[in-house]
Coordinates of C-alpha atoms and ligand atoms in Angstrom, one line a residue:
X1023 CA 0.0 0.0 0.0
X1024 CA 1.1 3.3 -0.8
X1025 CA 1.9 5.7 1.7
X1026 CA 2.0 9.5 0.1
X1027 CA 3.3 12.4 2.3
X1028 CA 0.9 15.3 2.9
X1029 CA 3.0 18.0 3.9
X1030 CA 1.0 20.3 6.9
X1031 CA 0.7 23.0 4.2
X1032 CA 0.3 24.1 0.6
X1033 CA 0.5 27.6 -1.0
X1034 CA -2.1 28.5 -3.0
X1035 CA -4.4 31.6 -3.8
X1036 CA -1.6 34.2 -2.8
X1037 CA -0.9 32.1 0.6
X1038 CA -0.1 29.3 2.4
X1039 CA -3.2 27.0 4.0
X1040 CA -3.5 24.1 5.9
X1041 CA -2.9 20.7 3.2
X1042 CA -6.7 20.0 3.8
X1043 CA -7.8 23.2 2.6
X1044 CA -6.0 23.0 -0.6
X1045 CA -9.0 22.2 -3.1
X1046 CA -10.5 22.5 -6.0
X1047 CA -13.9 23.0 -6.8
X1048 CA -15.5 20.4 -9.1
X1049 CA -17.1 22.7 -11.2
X1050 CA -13.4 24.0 -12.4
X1051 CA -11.8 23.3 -15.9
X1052 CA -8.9 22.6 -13.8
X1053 CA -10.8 19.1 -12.6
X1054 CA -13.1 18.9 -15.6
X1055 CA -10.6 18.7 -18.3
X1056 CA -7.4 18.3 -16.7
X1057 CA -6.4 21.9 -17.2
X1058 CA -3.3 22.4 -15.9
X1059 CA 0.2 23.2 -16.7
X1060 CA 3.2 23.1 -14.1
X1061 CA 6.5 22.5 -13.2
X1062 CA 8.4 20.3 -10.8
X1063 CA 11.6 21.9 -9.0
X1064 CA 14.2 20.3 -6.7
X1065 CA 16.2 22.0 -3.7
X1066 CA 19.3 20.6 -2.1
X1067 CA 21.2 21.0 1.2
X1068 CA 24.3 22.9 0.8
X1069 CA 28.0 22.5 2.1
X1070 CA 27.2 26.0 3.7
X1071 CA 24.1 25.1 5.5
X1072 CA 21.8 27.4 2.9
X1073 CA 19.5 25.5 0.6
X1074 CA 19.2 26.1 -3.1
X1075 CA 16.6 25.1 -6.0
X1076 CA 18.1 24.3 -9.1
X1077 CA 17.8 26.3 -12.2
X1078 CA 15.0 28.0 -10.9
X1079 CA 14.2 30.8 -13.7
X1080 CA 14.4 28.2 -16.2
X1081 CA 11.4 26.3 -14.3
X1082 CA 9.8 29.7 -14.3
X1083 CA 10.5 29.8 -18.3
X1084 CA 9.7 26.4 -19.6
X1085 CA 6.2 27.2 -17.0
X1086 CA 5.4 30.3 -19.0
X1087 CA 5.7 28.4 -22.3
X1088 CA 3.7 25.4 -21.3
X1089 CA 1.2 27.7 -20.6
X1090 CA 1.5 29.9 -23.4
X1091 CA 0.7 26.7 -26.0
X1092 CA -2.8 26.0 -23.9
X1093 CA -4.1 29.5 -23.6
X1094 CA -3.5 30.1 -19.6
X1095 CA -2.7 33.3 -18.8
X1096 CA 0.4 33.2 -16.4
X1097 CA 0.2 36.5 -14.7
X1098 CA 2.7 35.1 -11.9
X1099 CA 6.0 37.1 -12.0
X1100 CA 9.3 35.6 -11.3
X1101 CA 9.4 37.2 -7.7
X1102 CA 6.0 36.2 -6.7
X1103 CA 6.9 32.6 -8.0
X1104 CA 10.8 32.5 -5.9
X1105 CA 8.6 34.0 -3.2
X1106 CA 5.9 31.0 -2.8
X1107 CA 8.7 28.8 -2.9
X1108 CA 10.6 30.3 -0.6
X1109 CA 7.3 30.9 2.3
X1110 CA 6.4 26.7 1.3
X1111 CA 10.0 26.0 2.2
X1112 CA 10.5 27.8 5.0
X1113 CA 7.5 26.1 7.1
X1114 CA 8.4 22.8 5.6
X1115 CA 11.7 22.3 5.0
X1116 CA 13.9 19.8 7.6
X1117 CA 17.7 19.5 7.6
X1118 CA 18.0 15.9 7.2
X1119 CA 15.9 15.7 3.9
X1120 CA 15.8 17.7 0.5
X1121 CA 13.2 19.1 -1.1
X1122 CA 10.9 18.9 -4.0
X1123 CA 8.4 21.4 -5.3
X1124 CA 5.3 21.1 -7.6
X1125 CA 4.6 24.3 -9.0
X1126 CA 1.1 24.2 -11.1
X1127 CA -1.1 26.8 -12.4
X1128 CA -4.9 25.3 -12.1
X1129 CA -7.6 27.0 -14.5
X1130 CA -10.0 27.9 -11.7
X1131 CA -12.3 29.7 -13.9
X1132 CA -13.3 30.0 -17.4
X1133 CA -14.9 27.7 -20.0
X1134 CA -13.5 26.4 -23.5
X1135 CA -10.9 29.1 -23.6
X1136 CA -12.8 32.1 -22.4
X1137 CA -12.3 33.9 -19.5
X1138 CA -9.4 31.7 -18.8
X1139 CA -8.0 32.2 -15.0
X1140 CA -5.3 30.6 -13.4
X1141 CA -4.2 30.1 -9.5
X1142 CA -0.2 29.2 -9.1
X1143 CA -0.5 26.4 -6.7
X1144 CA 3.0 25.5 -4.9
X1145 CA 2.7 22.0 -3.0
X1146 CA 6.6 20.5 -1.2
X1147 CA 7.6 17.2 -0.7
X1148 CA 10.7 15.6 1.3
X1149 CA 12.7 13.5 -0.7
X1150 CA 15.5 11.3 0.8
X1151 CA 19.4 12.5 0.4
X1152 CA 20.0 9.3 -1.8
X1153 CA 22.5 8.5 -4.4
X1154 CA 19.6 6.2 -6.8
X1155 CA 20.3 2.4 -7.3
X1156 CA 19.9 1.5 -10.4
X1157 CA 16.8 0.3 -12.3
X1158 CA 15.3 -2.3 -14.5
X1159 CA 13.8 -0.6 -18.2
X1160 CA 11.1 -1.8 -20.0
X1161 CA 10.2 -0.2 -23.7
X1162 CA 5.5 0.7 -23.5
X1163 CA 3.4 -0.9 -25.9
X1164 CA 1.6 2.6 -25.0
X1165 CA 2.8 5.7 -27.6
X1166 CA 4.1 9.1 -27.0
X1167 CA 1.2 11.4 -28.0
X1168 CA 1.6 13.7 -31.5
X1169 CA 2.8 16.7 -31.8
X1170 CA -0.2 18.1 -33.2
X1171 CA -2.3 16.2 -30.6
X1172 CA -0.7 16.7 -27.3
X1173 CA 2.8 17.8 -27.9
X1174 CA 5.6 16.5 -25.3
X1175 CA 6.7 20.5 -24.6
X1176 CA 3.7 21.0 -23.1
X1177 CA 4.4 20.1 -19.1
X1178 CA 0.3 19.4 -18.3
X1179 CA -1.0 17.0 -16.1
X1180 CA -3.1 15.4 -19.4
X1181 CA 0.2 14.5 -20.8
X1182 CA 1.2 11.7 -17.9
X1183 CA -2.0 9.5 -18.5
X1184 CA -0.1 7.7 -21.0
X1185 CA 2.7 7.4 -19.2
X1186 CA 0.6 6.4 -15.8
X1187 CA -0.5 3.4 -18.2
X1188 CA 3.2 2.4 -19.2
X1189 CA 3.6 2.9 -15.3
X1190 CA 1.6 -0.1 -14.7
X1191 CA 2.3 -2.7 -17.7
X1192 CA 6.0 -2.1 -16.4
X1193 CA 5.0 -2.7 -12.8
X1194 CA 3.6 -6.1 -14.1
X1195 CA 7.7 -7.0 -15.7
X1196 CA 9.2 -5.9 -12.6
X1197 CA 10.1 -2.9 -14.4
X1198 CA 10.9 0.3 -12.3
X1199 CA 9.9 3.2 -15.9
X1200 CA 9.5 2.5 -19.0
X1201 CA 10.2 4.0 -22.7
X1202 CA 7.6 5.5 -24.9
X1203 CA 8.2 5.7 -28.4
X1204 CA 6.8 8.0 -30.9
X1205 CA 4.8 8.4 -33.3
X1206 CA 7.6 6.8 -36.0
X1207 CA 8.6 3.7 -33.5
X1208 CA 11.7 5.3 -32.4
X1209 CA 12.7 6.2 -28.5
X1210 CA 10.9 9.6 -26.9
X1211 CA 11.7 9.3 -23.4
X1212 CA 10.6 7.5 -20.1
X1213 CA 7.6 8.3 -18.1
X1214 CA 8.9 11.1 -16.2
X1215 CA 12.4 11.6 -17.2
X1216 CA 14.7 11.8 -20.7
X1217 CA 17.1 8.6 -21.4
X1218 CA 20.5 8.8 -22.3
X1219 CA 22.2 6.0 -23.7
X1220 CA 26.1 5.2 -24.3
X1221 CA 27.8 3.5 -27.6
X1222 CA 31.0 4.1 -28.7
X1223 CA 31.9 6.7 -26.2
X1224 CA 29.1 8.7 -27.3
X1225 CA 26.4 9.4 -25.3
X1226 CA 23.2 10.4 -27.2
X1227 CA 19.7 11.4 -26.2
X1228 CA 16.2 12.2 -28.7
X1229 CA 15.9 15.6 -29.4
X1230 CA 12.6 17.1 -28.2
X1231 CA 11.1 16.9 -31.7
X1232 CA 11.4 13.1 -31.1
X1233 CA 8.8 13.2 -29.0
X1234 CA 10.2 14.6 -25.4
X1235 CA 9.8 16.7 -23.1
X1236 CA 12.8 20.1 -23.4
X1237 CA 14.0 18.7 -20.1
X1238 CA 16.3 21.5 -18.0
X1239 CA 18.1 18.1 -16.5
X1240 CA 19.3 17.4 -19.8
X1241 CA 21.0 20.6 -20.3
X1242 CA 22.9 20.7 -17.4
X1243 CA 24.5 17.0 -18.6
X1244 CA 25.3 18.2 -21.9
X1245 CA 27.0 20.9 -20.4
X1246 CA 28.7 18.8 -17.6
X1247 CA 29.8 16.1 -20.4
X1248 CA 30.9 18.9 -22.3
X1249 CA 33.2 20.9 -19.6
X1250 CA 34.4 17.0 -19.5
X1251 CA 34.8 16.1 -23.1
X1252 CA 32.7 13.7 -22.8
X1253 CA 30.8 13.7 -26.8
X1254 CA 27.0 13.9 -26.2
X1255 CA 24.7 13.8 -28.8
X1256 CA 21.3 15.1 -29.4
X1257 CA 20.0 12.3 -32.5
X1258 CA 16.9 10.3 -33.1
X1259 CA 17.4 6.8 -31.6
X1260 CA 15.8 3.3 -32.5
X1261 CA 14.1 1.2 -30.3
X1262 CA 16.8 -1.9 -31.1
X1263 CA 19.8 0.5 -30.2
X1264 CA 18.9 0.6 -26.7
X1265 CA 18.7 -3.4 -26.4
X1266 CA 22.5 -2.9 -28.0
X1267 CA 23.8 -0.3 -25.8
X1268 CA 26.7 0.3 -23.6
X1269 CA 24.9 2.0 -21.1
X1270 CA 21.5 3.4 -20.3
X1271 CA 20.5 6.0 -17.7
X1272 CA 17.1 8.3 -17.0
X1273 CA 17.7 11.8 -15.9
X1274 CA 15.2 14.7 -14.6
X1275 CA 14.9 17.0 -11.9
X1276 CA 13.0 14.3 -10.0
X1277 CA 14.7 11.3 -10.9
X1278 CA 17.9 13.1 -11.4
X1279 CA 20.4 10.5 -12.7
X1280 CA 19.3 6.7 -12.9
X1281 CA 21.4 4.1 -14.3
X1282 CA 19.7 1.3 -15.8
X1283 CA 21.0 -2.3 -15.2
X1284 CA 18.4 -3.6 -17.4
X1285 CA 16.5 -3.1 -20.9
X1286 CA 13.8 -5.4 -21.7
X1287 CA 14.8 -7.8 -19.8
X1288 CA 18.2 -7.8 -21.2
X1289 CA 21.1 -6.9 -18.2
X1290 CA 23.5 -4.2 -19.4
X1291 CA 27.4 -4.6 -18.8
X1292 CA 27.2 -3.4 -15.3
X1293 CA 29.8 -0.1 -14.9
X1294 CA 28.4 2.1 -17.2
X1295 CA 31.7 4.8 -16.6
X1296 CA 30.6 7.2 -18.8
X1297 CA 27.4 7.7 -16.9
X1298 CA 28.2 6.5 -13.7
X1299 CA 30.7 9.6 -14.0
X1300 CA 28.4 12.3 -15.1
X1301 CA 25.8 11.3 -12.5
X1302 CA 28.8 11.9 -10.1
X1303 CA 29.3 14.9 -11.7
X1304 CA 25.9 15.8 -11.3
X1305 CA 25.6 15.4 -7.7
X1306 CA 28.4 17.2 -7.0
X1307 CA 27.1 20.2 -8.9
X1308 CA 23.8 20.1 -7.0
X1309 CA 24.8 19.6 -3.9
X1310 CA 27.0 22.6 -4.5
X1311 CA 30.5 20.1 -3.3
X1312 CA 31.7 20.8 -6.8
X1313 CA 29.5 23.9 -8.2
X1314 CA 29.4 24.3 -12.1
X1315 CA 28.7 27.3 -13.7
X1316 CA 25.8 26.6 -15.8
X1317 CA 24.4 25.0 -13.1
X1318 CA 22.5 28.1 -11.6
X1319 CA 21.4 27.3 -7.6
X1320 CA 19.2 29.9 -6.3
X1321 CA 19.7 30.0 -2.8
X1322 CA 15.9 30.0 -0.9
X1323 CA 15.9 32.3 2.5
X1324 CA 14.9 29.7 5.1
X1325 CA 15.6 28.8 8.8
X1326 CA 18.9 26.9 8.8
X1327 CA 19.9 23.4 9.2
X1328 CA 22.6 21.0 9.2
X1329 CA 23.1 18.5 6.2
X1330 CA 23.0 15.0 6.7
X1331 CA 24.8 12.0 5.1
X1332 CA 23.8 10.9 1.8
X1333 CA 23.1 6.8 1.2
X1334 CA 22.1 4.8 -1.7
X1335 CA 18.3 4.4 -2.1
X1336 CA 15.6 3.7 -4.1
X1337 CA 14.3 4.9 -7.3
X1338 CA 12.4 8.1 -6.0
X1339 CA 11.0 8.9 -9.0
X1340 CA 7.5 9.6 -6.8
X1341 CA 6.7 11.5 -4.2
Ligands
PMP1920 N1 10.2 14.0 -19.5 C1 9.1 14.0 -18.7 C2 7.8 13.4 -19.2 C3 9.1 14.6 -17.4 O1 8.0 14.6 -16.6 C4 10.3 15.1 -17.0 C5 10.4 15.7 -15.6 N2 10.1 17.1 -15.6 C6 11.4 15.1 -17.8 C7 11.3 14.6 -19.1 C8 12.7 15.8 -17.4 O2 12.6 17.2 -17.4 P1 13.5 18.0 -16.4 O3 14.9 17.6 -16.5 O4 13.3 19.4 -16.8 O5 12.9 17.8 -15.0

């Protein structure tokens, strides 16, 4: 049985409320149709004590767009967003565990497209200072939607029923995510997360016209791989190079970087350096140890605390 965390608060219409006042009315498009758009942000413990979201204004960007392609006003500014982030942090936030932040604009009001009104809804969740073991891959019989149906930039709730379904015919192969394809039968991404896969040296990942999402993990990588010379390639992939690949990993602000040990039932080779290395990498940048600088941390003003050891752990793709 599941066991979700509800956090003692949310934010939501300009302040923070007790979690059981958080709601929706039924009569909104937001539970109606689905109509949402929204962003998921992770903050980190730093050597210093303060506590940092990563790449914050690029959230705040890639939000704006999402909205932008379903007609939802955003009439949130950067400030007011840092600022709801910061007030949900500081009455949640312990010392022992990170954070991670659901930022979604709900359409309270309107109908088809007029009248269109939003409320910026901020919910937290702890997350576990884990290093993640590594996971078994499966490849959906369930499709990435079109382009011109439900296009992958769009971050909106609608876009994960698909990838809820995968959820559960991987569940049923023992597999932790799984792969979408597109439209033309070739890789898109996982379930919540881009893949990244190894051959020759080279790692190489979909570009977003294949089908995923413009993931802000997945610039930070090529830029870490890059400051390492490390080649990293954005290419369209088929489904039978990733049962041929050297090494396989998911990556996301959520699942931040996973290595696979298996693809379809197939085990990989087991080290995966490359990626093994850039997921290093990556920890290191976020945890500020080893700061990069594309790797923008935007320190949140919040009671102090003292960091606490990090373990290996679970896939936490979930909160
Ligand atoms: N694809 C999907 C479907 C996702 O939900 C996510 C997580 N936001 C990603 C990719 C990775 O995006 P990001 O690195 O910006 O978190």
């Amino acid at each position: 049985m599941l066991n979700l965390q509800r956090p003692k608060f949310a934010y939501m219409g300009g302040k923070l409320r007790p979690w059981e006042e958080a709601t929706l009315h039924v009569g909104c498009e937001a539970v109606n149709r689905g109509l949402n758009v929204f962003e998921g942000l992770k903050g980190y413990w730093q050597p210093d004590w303060s506590f940092a979201v990563v790449m914050l204004r690029r959230h705040y960007e890639r939000l704006q767009r999402s909205a932008r392609l379903l007609h939802i006003p955003c009439c949130i500014s950067f400030e007011e967003y840092t600022s709801a982030i910061e007030q949900l942090a500081s009455s949640l936030l312990e010392s022992e565990r990170d954070m991670w932040f659901r930022t979604t604009l709900f359409v309270t009001e309107g109908h088809w497209g007029e009248g269109t009104i939003a409320d910026l809804v901020v919910t937290a969740f702890h997350q576990e200072k884990v290093i993640p073991n590594a996971i078994n891959l499966g490849v959906s019989t369930w499709q990435r939607s079109l382009d011109v149906a439900l296009s992958a930039r769009i971050k909106t709730s609608t876009n994960y029923q698909v990838a809820r379904l995968a959820r559960i015919e991987g569940r049923k192969n023992g597999c932790q995510d799984m792969i979408l394809l597109n439209q033309w039968g070739r890789v898109a991404e996982a379930t919540g997360s881009c893949i990244l896969m190894v051959r020759d040296g080279t790692i190489s990942t979909p570009p977003a016209t294949e089908g995923a999402l413009e993931s802000i993990t997945l610039e930070i990588l090529e830029m870490l791989a890059e400051s390492h010379g490390i080649p990293f390639v954005r290419r369209p992939i088929d489904r039978t190079e990733l049962l041929v690949a050297d090494e396989i990993a998911l990556c996301g602000t959520l699942a931040e970087v996973v290595l696979v040990k298996s693809i379809e039932g197939l085990p990989l080779s087991g080290e995966a350096p490359l990626l093994k290395a850039l997921q290093t990498r990556y920890f290191e940048a976020v945890r500020g140890t080893k700061p990069h600088p594309f790797v923008e941390m935007s320190t949140v003003r919040t009671t102090r605390g003292a960091p606490g050891p990090i373990a290996d752990g679970a896939y936490t793709c979930r909160i």
